[in-house]
Coordinates of C-alpha atoms in Angstrom, one line a residue:
M5 CA 18.0 2.8 36.2
D6 CA 18.9 1.3 39.6
G7 CA 20.7 4.6 40.6
L8 CA 17.6 6.7 39.9
N9 CA 15.0 7.8 42.3
A10 CA 11.3 7.2 41.7
Q11 CA 10.8 10.7 40.1
E12 CA 13.8 10.2 37.8
Q13 CA 12.7 6.9 36.8
R14 CA 9.2 8.1 35.8
E15 CA 10.8 10.9 33.9
L16 CA 13.2 8.6 32.1
Q17 CA 10.2 6.2 31.3
G18 CA 8.2 9.0 29.9
R19 CA 11.0 10.2 27.7
M20 CA 11.5 6.6 26.5
E21 CA 7.7 6.3 25.6
K22 CA 7.8 9.6 23.8
K23 CA 10.9 8.5 21.7
Q24 CA 9.3 5.2 20.9
M25 CA 6.1 6.9 19.7
K26 CA 8.0 9.3 17.6
E27 CA 10.1 6.5 16.0
F28 CA 6.9 4.5 15.5
M29 CA 5.2 7.5 13.8
T30 CA 8.2 8.1 11.6
M31 CA 8.2 4.4 10.5
Y32 CA 4.5 4.7 9.8
S33 CA 4.9 7.8 7.8
R34 CA 7.6 6.3 5.7
L35 CA 5.5 3.2 5.1
V36 CA 2.5 5.2 4.1
Q37 CA 4.5 7.4 1.6
R38 CA 6.5 4.6 0.2
C39 CA 3.5 2.4 -0.5
F40 CA 1.5 5.2 -1.8
D41 CA 4.1 6.4 -4.2
D42 CA 4.6 2.7 -5.3
C43 CA 1.1 1.7 -5.7
V44 CA -1.4 4.5 -6.3
N45 CA -1.5 5.8 -9.9
D46 CA -5.0 6.4 -10.8
F47 CA -6.6 9.6 -9.2
T48 CA -9.8 9.5 -11.3
T49 CA -11.8 7.7 -8.4
K50 CA -11.8 8.3 -4.6
S51 CA -11.2 4.7 -3.8
L52 CA -8.4 2.4 -4.7
Q53 CA -8.6 0.0 -7.5
S54 CA -8.2 -3.6 -6.8
K55 CA -4.7 -3.9 -8.5
E56 CA -3.8 -0.8 -6.3
E57 CA -5.2 -2.3 -3.2
G58 CA -3.3 -5.5 -3.7
C59 CA -0.2 -3.7 -4.3
V60 CA -0.5 -1.7 -1.1
M61 CA -1.2 -4.9 0.9
R62 CA 1.9 -6.5 -0.5
C63 CA 4.0 -3.4 0.0
V64 CA 3.0 -3.1 3.7
D65 CA 3.5 -6.8 4.2
K66 CA 6.9 -6.7 2.7
Y67 CA 7.9 -3.5 4.6
L68 CA 6.8 -4.9 8.0
K69 CA 8.6 -8.2 7.4
G70 CA 11.8 -6.4 6.3
S71 CA 11.6 -4.2 9.4
E72 CA 11.2 -7.2 11.7
R73 CA 14.0 -9.1 10.1
L74 CA 16.3 -6.1 10.3
G75 CA 15.4 -5.8 14.2
Q76 CA 16.0 -9.5 14.7
R77 CA 19.5 -9.2 12.9
F78 CA 20.3 -6.1 15.0
Q79 CA 19.5 -8.0 18.2
E80 CA 21.6 -10.9 17.1
Q81 CA 24.6 -8.7 16.2
N82 CA 24.2 -6.8 19.5
A83 CA 24.0 -10.0 21.5
A84 CA 27.1 -11.3 19.7
M85 CA 29.0 -8.2 20.4
M86 CA 28.0 -8.1 24.0
Q87 CA 29.1 -11.8 24.4
S88 CA 32.5 -11.3 22.8
G89 CA 33.1 -8.3 25.2
Q90 CA 32.9 -5.6 22.4
M91 CA 31.1 -2.4 23.0
P92 CA 28.7 -1.2 20.4
G93 CA 30.0 1.8 18.6
R94 CA 33.7 1.3 19.3

């Protein structure tokens, strides 16, 4: 970003923020769909039953912990590759 003028930096920052928001919304949508499909079975009432609610809470917790762990491993792998002089994707 050092070679960019102020306008270009703002534009790049805006694009990065939009991309991050899109990625967040995609992850959120997948989470909702996955946990709904796995946990909600009874459509006779408009609220969740206690077993469904417990399932959803466990599902969300597991999904978020898995995503966090995956991100950590990715960062570790990327750092190791950078340290060894390898370029990612080659």
